Coordinates of C-alpha atoms and ligand atoms in Angstrom, one line a residue:
M20 CA 77.6 75.9 105.8
I21 CA 80.7 75.7 103.8
A22 CA 78.1 73.7 101.4
C23 CA 76.1 76.8 100.9
L24 CA 78.5 79.6 101.0
E25 CA 80.8 77.5 98.1
R26 CA 77.3 77.6 96.0
I27 CA 77.4 81.3 96.7
V28 CA 80.8 82.0 95.8
H29 CA 79.8 80.1 92.6
E30 CA 76.3 81.6 91.8
N31 CA 78.0 85.3 93.0
D32 CA 79.1 85.6 89.2
A33 CA 75.9 85.6 88.0
E34 CA 73.8 87.7 91.1
C35 CA 71.7 85.2 92.5
K36 CA 69.7 86.1 95.4
L37 CA 72.7 87.7 97.2
D38 CA 70.3 89.4 99.6
D39 CA 68.9 85.6 100.5
D40 CA 72.2 84.6 101.1
V41 CA 73.6 87.0 103.0
S42 CA 71.3 86.7 106.1
T43 CA 71.8 82.9 105.8
V44 CA 75.9 83.6 105.9
S45 CA 75.0 85.6 108.6
K46 CA 73.3 83.5 110.7
S47 CA 75.4 80.7 110.0
L48 CA 78.4 82.5 111.4
E49 CA 76.8 84.0 114.2
L50 CA 78.2 87.3 114.4
Q51 CA 77.6 90.0 116.0
G52 CA 78.1 92.5 114.0
S53 CA 76.7 92.9 110.5
I54 CA 77.3 91.5 106.8
E55 CA 76.3 93.2 103.4
S56 CA 76.6 91.5 100.2
G57 CA 79.5 93.3 98.0
D58 CA 78.9 95.3 95.2
V59 CA 80.8 97.5 92.7
S60 CA 79.2 101.0 94.6
C61 CA 80.0 99.9 98.1
S62 CA 83.4 101.1 99.7
A63 CA 85.0 97.7 100.2
S64 CA 85.2 97.8 96.2
K65 CA 86.8 101.5 96.5
D66 CA 90.2 103.1 97.9
F67 CA 91.7 106.3 98.2
G68 CA 93.9 105.6 94.8
G69 CA 90.7 105.2 93.0
L70 CA 92.7 103.3 89.8
Y71 CA 91.4 99.8 90.7
S72 CA 87.6 98.7 91.8
I73 CA 87.2 95.0 93.0
K74 CA 84.2 93.8 94.0
P75 CA 84.1 91.6 97.7
L76 CA 81.9 88.8 98.2
F77 CA 80.6 90.3 101.5
S78 CA 81.9 93.3 103.6
I79 CA 81.6 92.4 107.3
K80 CA 81.7 95.3 109.4
P81 CA 82.8 92.7 113.2
S82 CA 81.8 94.0 116.6
G83 CA 85.3 92.5 117.7
A84 CA 88.2 89.8 117.7
E85 CA 85.9 87.4 117.9
D86 CA 83.9 87.5 114.6
I87 CA 87.1 88.0 112.8
S88 CA 88.0 85.2 114.1
R89 CA 84.9 83.4 112.5
V90 CA 85.4 85.1 109.3
V91 CA 88.5 83.8 109.1
K92 CA 87.8 80.3 110.4
F93 CA 85.0 80.0 108.2
A94 CA 87.3 81.1 105.1
S95 CA 89.5 79.1 106.0
R96 CA 86.8 75.8 105.8
T97 CA 86.1 77.1 102.4
S98 CA 88.6 76.1 99.1
N99 CA 88.8 79.1 98.3
L100 CA 87.4 82.6 99.8
T101 CA 90.0 84.9 100.8
V102 CA 89.7 87.7 103.9
A103 CA 91.0 91.4 103.5
A104 CA 91.0 93.9 106.3
R105 CA 89.9 96.9 105.4
G106 CA 91.1 100.2 107.7
N107 CA 90.3 103.1 106.3
G108 CA 91.0 102.6 102.7
H109 CA 93.7 104.5 102.4
S110 CA 95.3 102.6 100.1
I111 CA 96.5 103.8 96.5
N112 CA 96.8 100.3 94.4
G113 CA 93.4 98.2 96.1
Q114 CA 95.6 96.4 98.5
A115 CA 92.1 96.2 101.4
M116 CA 90.5 94.6 98.7
A117 CA 89.8 91.0 97.8
G118 CA 87.9 90.4 94.7
G119 CA 84.8 87.9 95.4
G120 CA 86.2 87.8 99.3
L121 CA 85.5 89.0 102.0
V122 CA 86.1 91.9 103.6
I123 CA 86.5 93.3 107.2
D124 CA 85.4 96.6 107.9
M125 CA 88.2 97.6 110.7
R126 CA 86.5 101.1 111.5
S127 CA 83.5 98.5 113.1
T128 CA 85.8 98.2 116.0
E129 CA 87.1 101.6 116.9
E130 CA 85.8 102.3 119.8
N131 CA 86.4 98.6 121.5
H132 CA 89.8 99.7 123.0
F133 CA 90.8 102.6 124.8
E134 CA 92.7 102.0 127.8
F135 CA 95.1 104.5 129.5
L136 CA 98.1 101.9 131.6
T137 CA 101.6 102.9 133.0
I138 CA 103.8 99.9 132.6
N139 CA 106.8 100.2 134.7
G140 CA 106.4 104.2 134.9
S141 CA 105.7 104.8 131.4
P142 CA 102.7 105.3 129.7
Y143 CA 100.6 103.6 126.8
I144 CA 97.6 103.6 125.6
D145 CA 95.8 100.4 123.9
V146 CA 94.0 101.3 121.2
S147 CA 91.8 99.4 118.2
G148 CA 93.5 98.3 115.0
G149 CA 90.9 100.0 113.4
A150 CA 90.9 103.3 115.5
L151 CA 91.8 106.7 114.1
W152 CA 94.8 107.8 114.9
E153 CA 93.2 111.5 114.7
D154 CA 90.9 109.7 117.3
V155 CA 94.4 108.5 119.5
L156 CA 95.6 112.1 119.0
T157 CA 92.0 113.9 120.4
H158 CA 91.8 111.8 123.3
C159 CA 95.2 111.2 124.4
V160 CA 96.1 114.7 124.2
S161 CA 92.5 116.3 125.7
R162 CA 92.2 113.5 128.5
F163 CA 95.9 112.6 129.5
G164 CA 98.0 115.6 128.1
L165 CA 100.0 113.0 126.6
A166 CA 100.8 111.9 122.6
P167 CA 102.0 109.2 121.0
R168 CA 105.7 109.8 120.2
S169 CA 105.9 109.2 115.9
W170 CA 103.0 110.0 114.1
T171 CA 101.8 110.1 110.1
D172 CA 101.5 113.3 108.5
Y173 CA 97.7 112.3 107.9
L174 CA 95.5 111.5 110.8
G175 CA 92.4 110.1 108.8
L176 CA 94.7 106.9 108.8
T177 CA 93.5 103.6 110.7
V178 CA 96.5 102.0 113.6
G179 CA 96.4 98.5 111.8
G180 CA 96.5 100.2 108.1
T181 CA 100.2 102.4 109.2
L182 CA 101.3 99.6 111.4
S183 CA 100.5 96.6 108.8
N184 CA 102.9 99.3 106.5
A185 CA 105.4 101.2 109.2
G186 CA 103.7 105.1 109.6
V187 CA 106.1 107.5 109.4
S188 CA 106.3 111.3 109.4
G189 CA 108.5 114.4 110.6
Q190 CA 109.2 112.5 113.8
A191 CA 110.8 109.2 112.6
F192 CA 114.1 110.2 112.3
R193 CA 114.5 110.6 116.3
Y194 CA 111.8 107.9 117.7
G195 CA 111.7 105.1 114.2
P196 CA 108.1 104.4 112.0
Q197 CA 105.8 104.0 114.0
T198 CA 105.9 100.5 113.8
S199 CA 108.7 100.9 116.2
N200 CA 106.3 102.6 118.6
V201 CA 104.7 99.6 119.6
T202 CA 105.3 96.7 122.4
E203 CA 102.3 94.3 122.7
L204 CA 99.6 93.8 119.6
E205 CA 96.4 91.3 120.0
V206 CA 96.5 89.5 116.0
V207 CA 93.7 87.3 114.8
T208 CA 96.2 84.9 112.8
G209 CA 95.4 83.6 109.3
K210 CA 94.4 80.6 111.2
G211 CA 91.7 82.3 112.8
E212 CA 93.8 82.6 116.1
I213 CA 93.1 85.2 118.8
T214 CA 96.6 85.9 119.6
V215 CA 98.4 88.6 122.2
C216 CA 102.1 89.2 120.7
S217 CA 105.2 91.0 122.0
E218 CA 108.9 90.8 121.8
T219 CA 108.7 88.6 124.1
L220 CA 105.6 86.9 123.7
N221 CA 105.1 85.6 119.8
P222 CA 108.1 87.6 119.2
E223 CA 107.9 85.9 115.4
L224 CA 104.6 87.0 114.8
F225 CA 104.6 90.0 117.0
F226 CA 107.5 91.1 114.3
G227 CA 106.0 89.6 111.1
V228 CA 102.9 91.5 111.8
L229 CA 105.1 94.6 111.9
G230 CA 105.2 96.1 108.3
G231 CA 103.8 92.6 107.4
L232 CA 101.1 93.6 104.8
G233 CA 98.3 92.5 106.0
Q234 CA 99.9 89.2 105.9
F235 CA 100.3 87.5 109.0
G236 CA 97.6 88.4 110.7
I237 CA 94.9 91.2 111.5
I238 CA 95.7 93.9 114.6
T239 CA 92.7 93.8 116.8
R240 CA 94.5 96.1 119.0
A241 CA 97.6 97.6 119.6
R242 CA 99.4 98.6 122.6
V243 CA 101.2 102.6 121.8
K244 CA 103.7 104.1 123.9
L245 CA 102.9 107.8 124.9
Q246 CA 104.8 110.5 126.3
P247 CA 103.9 113.8 127.7
A248 CA 102.8 116.2 124.7
P249 CA 103.4 119.9 124.0
D250 CA 101.2 122.6 124.3
M251 CA 102.2 124.6 121.4
V252 CA 104.6 124.2 118.2
R253 CA 106.8 126.6 116.1
W254 CA 105.9 125.3 112.8
I255 CA 108.9 126.6 110.1
R256 CA 109.6 126.4 106.1
V257 CA 112.5 127.7 104.6
V258 CA 113.7 127.6 101.1
Y259 CA 116.8 126.4 99.5
S260 CA 118.0 126.6 96.1
E261 CA 120.7 123.6 96.3
F262 CA 120.0 120.6 96.2
E263 CA 123.7 119.6 98.0
E264 CA 123.1 122.2 100.9
F265 CA 119.0 121.1 101.7
T266 CA 120.5 117.3 102.2
R267 CA 124.0 118.5 104.3
D268 CA 121.4 120.8 106.7
A269 CA 118.6 118.4 106.7
E270 CA 121.2 115.5 107.2
F271 CA 123.0 117.3 110.0
L272 CA 119.4 118.0 112.1
V273 CA 118.6 114.3 111.6
S274 CA 121.8 113.2 113.4
Q275 CA 121.4 115.6 116.2
K276 CA 120.5 114.5 120.1
E277 CA 117.5 114.9 121.2
G278 CA 117.7 118.7 123.0
E279 CA 120.0 119.7 119.9
S280 CA 117.8 119.8 116.9
F281 CA 114.3 120.3 116.0
D282 CA 111.7 118.1 117.2
Y283 CA 110.5 117.1 113.9
V284 CA 112.2 117.3 110.6
E285 CA 110.7 117.0 107.2
G286 CA 110.7 118.5 103.8
F287 CA 109.7 119.2 99.7
V288 CA 110.3 119.4 96.2
F289 CA 108.4 121.9 94.5
P290 CA 108.5 124.1 90.8
N291 CA 110.3 127.5 91.1
G292 CA 108.0 129.1 89.5
D293 CA 105.3 131.5 90.6
D294 CA 102.1 128.8 90.5
P295 CA 100.2 129.4 93.9
F296 CA 99.2 126.0 94.4
N297 CA 102.9 124.0 93.5
G298 CA 105.2 127.1 93.2
L299 CA 106.4 129.3 95.7
P300 CA 103.5 131.4 96.6
S301 CA 102.2 127.9 97.7
V302 CA 105.4 127.8 101.0
P303 CA 104.9 129.7 103.1
L304 CA 103.1 129.4 106.1
D305 CA 101.5 132.6 107.0
P306 CA 99.4 133.5 104.1
A307 CA 99.5 137.2 105.2
H308 CA 103.5 137.6 104.2
E309 CA 104.6 136.4 101.4
F310 CA 107.8 135.5 100.0
N311 CA 109.8 138.2 97.5
P312 CA 110.8 135.9 94.6
S313 CA 113.7 138.4 94.0
H314 CA 115.4 136.6 97.0
I315 CA 116.3 133.4 94.7
P316 CA 119.5 133.1 93.4
Q317 CA 120.2 133.5 89.3
T318 CA 121.8 130.0 90.0
A319 CA 118.7 128.6 90.8
G320 CA 117.2 125.6 89.0
L321 CA 114.2 124.6 87.5
V322 CA 113.1 123.0 91.1
L323 CA 113.4 124.8 94.6
Y324 CA 113.3 122.7 97.7
C325 CA 112.1 123.9 101.5
L326 CA 112.8 122.1 104.4
E327 CA 109.7 121.9 107.2
L328 CA 110.4 122.0 111.0
A329 CA 108.8 122.1 114.2
F330 CA 110.0 122.8 117.3
H331 CA 107.7 121.7 120.6
Y332 CA 106.9 124.2 123.7
S333 CA 104.7 124.7 126.5
D334 CA 102.6 127.2 127.5
S335 CA 104.7 128.0 130.7
D336 CA 107.8 128.7 128.5
H337 CA 108.8 132.4 127.5
L338 CA 107.9 133.1 123.6
S339 CA 112.0 134.7 124.2
T340 CA 113.8 131.6 124.9
V341 CA 111.7 130.2 122.4
D342 CA 112.8 132.7 119.5
T343 CA 116.5 132.2 121.3
V344 CA 116.8 128.6 121.0
V345 CA 114.6 128.3 117.4
S346 CA 117.3 131.3 116.1
R347 CA 120.3 129.4 117.4
L348 CA 118.8 126.0 115.4
L349 CA 118.4 127.6 112.3
G350 CA 121.8 129.8 113.3
R351 CA 123.1 126.5 112.2
L352 CA 121.5 126.3 108.5
G353 CA 122.4 127.4 105.1
F354 CA 118.9 128.0 103.4
V355 CA 117.9 131.4 101.0
E356 CA 117.9 134.8 103.4
G357 CA 114.8 136.2 103.2
L358 CA 113.0 132.5 102.7
K359 CA 111.9 131.8 106.0
S360 CA 108.5 131.9 107.3
E361 CA 106.9 130.9 111.1
V362 CA 103.8 130.1 112.9
D363 CA 103.0 129.3 116.1
V364 CA 100.2 126.5 116.1
S365 CA 98.8 124.0 118.8
Y366 CA 100.0 121.0 119.3
T367 CA 96.8 119.1 117.9
E368 CA 96.3 122.2 115.8
F369 CA 100.0 121.3 113.9
L370 CA 99.2 117.4 114.4
L371 CA 96.1 118.0 112.3
R372 CA 97.4 120.0 109.4
V373 CA 96.9 118.0 106.3
K374 CA 92.8 117.4 107.3
R375 CA 92.7 120.8 106.6
A376 CA 94.7 120.1 103.2
E377 CA 91.9 117.8 103.2
E378 CA 88.9 120.1 103.6
Q379 CA 90.0 122.3 101.0
A380 CA 90.5 119.4 98.6
K381 CA 87.1 118.0 99.4
A382 CA 85.7 121.2 98.5
N383 CA 87.8 121.5 95.1
G384 CA 86.3 117.8 94.6
C385 CA 89.9 116.7 94.3
W386 CA 90.0 114.1 97.1
D387 CA 87.0 111.7 96.9
S388 CA 86.2 112.1 93.2
S389 CA 89.8 111.7 91.0
P390 CA 92.5 109.1 91.3
H391 CA 95.6 109.8 92.7
P392 CA 98.7 107.8 91.5
W393 CA 101.1 108.4 94.5
L394 CA 104.4 106.4 94.4
N395 CA 106.3 106.3 98.0
L396 CA 110.3 105.2 97.8
F397 CA 113.0 105.0 100.3
V398 CA 115.9 106.1 98.2
S399 CA 119.6 105.8 100.1
K400 CA 121.8 108.9 100.9
S401 CA 124.1 107.2 98.6
D402 CA 121.6 107.4 95.8
I403 CA 119.8 110.8 96.7
V404 CA 122.4 113.3 94.8
N405 CA 121.7 110.6 91.7
F406 CA 117.2 110.6 92.1
D407 CA 117.2 114.3 92.3
R408 CA 119.3 115.4 89.3
T409 CA 117.1 112.7 87.3
V410 CA 113.9 112.5 88.6
F411 CA 112.8 116.2 90.0
K412 CA 115.2 117.7 88.0
T413 CA 114.7 116.5 84.7
M414 CA 111.4 114.0 84.5
L415 CA 109.1 115.9 88.1
N416 CA 110.2 119.8 86.9
D417 CA 106.9 120.8 86.5
G418 CA 105.7 119.2 90.0
V419 CA 103.3 116.5 90.2
N420 CA 100.2 118.7 91.0
G421 CA 100.8 117.7 94.5
P422 CA 103.3 117.1 97.4
M423 CA 106.8 116.2 96.5
L424 CA 107.9 115.1 99.9
I425 CA 111.6 114.6 100.6
Y426 CA 113.4 114.0 104.1
P427 CA 116.1 111.7 105.6
L428 CA 115.4 109.1 108.2
L429 CA 117.7 106.7 110.4
R430 CA 118.3 103.0 109.4
S431 CA 119.1 102.5 112.6
K432 CA 115.8 103.8 114.8
W433 CA 113.7 100.9 112.5
D434 CA 113.9 97.3 113.7
D435 CA 115.5 94.7 111.4
R436 CA 112.7 92.2 113.1
S437 CA 109.7 93.6 111.5
S438 CA 108.8 92.8 108.4
V439 CA 109.5 96.4 107.2
V440 CA 112.3 96.4 104.2
V441 CA 114.6 99.6 104.2
P442 CA 117.6 100.8 102.0
E443 CA 121.0 99.2 103.5
G444 CA 122.4 102.6 104.0
E445 CA 122.1 104.3 107.3
I446 CA 121.0 107.7 106.5
F447 CA 118.0 107.2 103.6
Y448 CA 114.9 109.3 102.2
I449 CA 111.5 108.9 102.4
V450 CA 110.0 110.2 98.2
A451 CA 106.6 110.7 98.5
L452 CA 104.8 111.7 95.1
L453 CA 101.4 112.8 96.1
R454 CA 99.6 113.5 92.8
F455 CA 96.7 114.9 92.5
V456 CA 96.1 114.0 88.5
P457 CA 95.4 117.7 86.8
K458 CA 92.6 118.4 84.8
G459 CA 92.8 116.9 81.4
Q460 CA 95.6 114.4 82.0
S461 CA 95.3 111.1 82.0
V462 CA 96.1 108.7 84.7
E463 CA 97.5 105.8 82.7
K464 CA 100.4 108.6 81.8
L465 CA 101.1 109.3 85.2
V466 CA 100.8 105.8 87.0
A467 CA 103.0 104.9 83.1
Q468 CA 105.6 107.7 84.8
N469 CA 106.2 106.3 88.2
Q470 CA 106.4 103.0 86.9
E471 CA 109.2 104.7 84.5
I472 CA 111.0 105.7 87.8
I473 CA 110.7 102.6 89.5
K474 CA 112.4 100.7 86.4
W475 CA 115.2 103.6 85.9
C476 CA 116.1 102.7 90.2
I477 CA 116.2 99.3 89.2
E478 CA 118.8 99.7 86.3
E479 CA 120.8 102.1 88.0
G480 CA 121.1 100.2 90.9
L481 CA 119.7 102.2 93.3
D482 CA 119.4 101.2 97.1
F483 CA 116.2 102.0 96.9
K484 CA 112.6 100.0 98.2
L485 CA 109.0 101.1 97.6
Y486 CA 107.3 102.1 100.3
L487 CA 103.6 100.7 100.6
P488 CA 104.9 98.8 97.8
H489 CA 102.9 97.5 95.1
Y490 CA 103.9 95.2 92.5
Q491 CA 102.4 92.2 89.9
S492 CA 105.3 89.5 89.5
I493 CA 106.1 87.1 92.4
E494 CA 110.4 88.2 90.8
D495 CA 109.6 91.9 91.9
W496 CA 108.6 90.7 95.4
K497 CA 112.0 88.9 95.7
R498 CA 113.2 91.7 94.5
H499 CA 111.9 93.9 97.4
F500 CA 112.6 91.4 99.9
G501 CA 116.1 90.6 99.3
N502 CA 117.7 88.1 101.4
R503 CA 114.2 88.7 104.0
W504 CA 112.3 87.1 101.0
S505 CA 112.9 83.3 102.9
R506 CA 112.0 84.7 106.1
F507 CA 108.4 86.6 105.0
V508 CA 107.8 83.4 103.1
D509 CA 108.3 81.5 106.7
R510 CA 106.2 83.1 108.4
K511 CA 103.3 83.4 106.0
A512 CA 103.7 79.2 106.4
S513 CA 103.4 79.4 110.1
F514 CA 100.5 81.8 110.5
D515 CA 98.7 81.9 107.0
P516 CA 99.4 78.4 105.8
M517 CA 95.8 78.5 103.3
A518 CA 96.8 82.1 102.1
I519 CA 93.8 83.7 103.0
L520 CA 95.0 86.7 104.1
A521 CA 94.9 90.5 102.1
P522 CA 95.0 89.2 98.6
G523 CA 94.9 92.6 97.4
Q524 CA 99.0 92.9 98.4
N525 CA 99.0 89.9 95.2
I526 CA 102.1 88.7 96.8
F527 CA 100.4 84.8 98.1
T528 CA 97.6 83.1 96.0
R529 CA 95.2 81.0 97.7
E530 CA 94.7 78.2 95.2
P531 CA 92.1 75.1 96.4
S532 CA 94.7 72.8 97.8
N533 CA 95.2 74.8 100.7
A534 CA 98.8 75.7 100.7
I535 CA 100.9 78.9 99.7
I536 CA 101.6 77.1 96.6
S537 CA 102.1 79.2 93.7
R538 CA 105.5 81.2 95.7
D539 CA 107.6 79.6 95.1
L540 CA 111.1 80.2 97.4
Ligands
FAD601 P1 94.5 100.6 104.4 O1 94.3 100.9 103.2 O2 92.7 99.7 104.4 O3 94.7 98.6 104.4 C1 96.4 99.1 103.9 C2 96.8 97.4 103.8 O4 96.7 97.4 105.7 C3 96.3 96.6 103.6 O5 96.7 95.7 103.2 C4 95.1 95.8 104.8 O6 94.3 94.4 104.4 C5 96.1 96.1 105.3 N1 95.5 96.1 106.9 C6 94.6 97.3 107.2 N2 94.2 97.0 108.5 C7 94.6 96.4 109.1 C8 94.7 95.9 110.4 N3 94.2 96.4 111.3 N4 95.6 94.5 110.4 C9 96.3 94.1 109.9 N5 96.0 94.1 108.6 C10 95.3 95.4 108.6 N6 101.8 106.9 105.2 C11 102.9 107.2 105.8 O7 103.4 106.5 106.6 N7 102.9 108.7 106.5 C12 102.4 109.9 106.3 O8 102.3 110.9 106.4 C13 101.1 108.8 105.4 N8 100.1 110.3 105.0 C14 99.4 109.2 104.2 C15 97.9 110.7 103.4 C16 97.2 110.2 103.2 C17 96.4 111.1 102.1 C18 96.9 108.8 102.1 C19 95.4 108.3 101.0 C20 97.9 108.0 102.8 C21 99.0 107.7 103.6 N9 99.9 107.4 103.8 C22 100.7 107.3 105.1 C23 99.9 105.9 104.0 C24 98.7 105.3 104.8 O9 100.4 104.5 105.6 C25 98.6 103.6 104.4 O10 97.6 104.0 103.2 C26 97.7 102.6 105.2 O11 97.4 101.7 104.1 C27 97.3 103.1 106.2 O12 95.8 103.2 104.9 P2 93.9 102.7 106.2 O13 94.9 102.3 107.2 O14 93.5 103.5 105.8 O15 94.6 101.0 105.7

């Protein structure tokens, strides 16, 4: 069998008889699921970023962990095959691709696990690594009236995909990222072993895989903490002209105890102008109530800031009580008077808010068919004023033709034992430049601008990290992980010693000699 596969690998360049080989490989692997030959048009060779297209040898739809284990073991017996788990392909830089390797479509496993559990009186849900958070939401809320505590803004992402990075949204200041809200995982390691792990059972694997960029194992099941879901959300936006006032209020809100703040705190920067898609008219939540630009102070600069907040309540709460609590919380903030917008929506509607934006973008043809050179960073509070002055106020004062998110998170809510790396300071900001390429603009120019921002952060010595990192060189990866690099390499040596997994991250290289080889310590 190995000989057969080696032959296919070699013949693949010449595109020889792949269809015959697919059935041979499928039979030999004894897959319960299915396998297809990779080609440039298959989804496994693409991602949301649209910047790279890398052809796999085969794309596999496994039926579950056993199939995945077979595929990984199979790759380990060849001299150079790699394996990439593909969640929903929402990476930007080819992280879920495997050039000439095997891509595992995790979505085919989405329904394998869906079990509600109570452990020591607390509710949990066991879900598949290939399930979308959107499905977790609808099942949990409609069936049990419960919900995960920490979300991403957009829920068309897989559980395994976000747990391999962090998973961040406006609840993370209180509960930490999604990686801080799971208690057990089932993982297929780079040795093909199916292993259950938790804080106490195989903890090195558990913490390694969380934020591990897919390097140590493929998550096939996750146990997610739940809490009672609210019925309704008061969703609020308030505008600031001064960055210092915006950050002061945002930091104040994320530092308050539960019950003394909002349930969700995010923010964004936008150009100070009348552009209907990116400027002031795009900010109000209720289109019937536009903002009056005369409220903007004369002293305002080229960009403005918006704090986005949410307050949870139940159907049985009196609206007058909700009004009183929300007014008290807002009364402590220094936003521009007259620039406040609010709506009441169901909890599910609130969590599916980006899906509505996705539907619109799809209708306009800018979701699937154009590239998205997005850049995400974590920047320490100590450097955020400098970042605002140089990046938002100067380099990006015309916007990025899409959202520019910025909101604070607390380092103490992140578990240092996981593989995620964040800045040193207790308060740091997530900055997300969610670019949609404007007509007539070259994507290369926007990618170059992202590189310029990263270069500036490095040269200025900012306390920052890339979120969803993408680097070309080993020096960059070492700098990214800092003093965590040796732990990352040790984990690789323990759980994927042949460097089979997630080659699209471009951290370790599989070479014929079966070792981590080219990534020195
Ligand atoms: P993929 O892109 O398919 O995979 C990402 C990486 O994880 C790859 O290396 C892959 O090999 C690996 N992987 C995938 N599945 C598994 C698995 N089961 N086990 C182990 N490794 C696996 N992120 C946030 O934190 N917050 C947000 O609000 C947010 N919003 C987003 C909105 C949009 C529209 C997009 C495109 C992205 C957003 N992201 C957000 C980023 C998102 O977290 C990443 O794209 C992430 O990679 C999840 O996407 P995915 O499930 O499609 O994974």
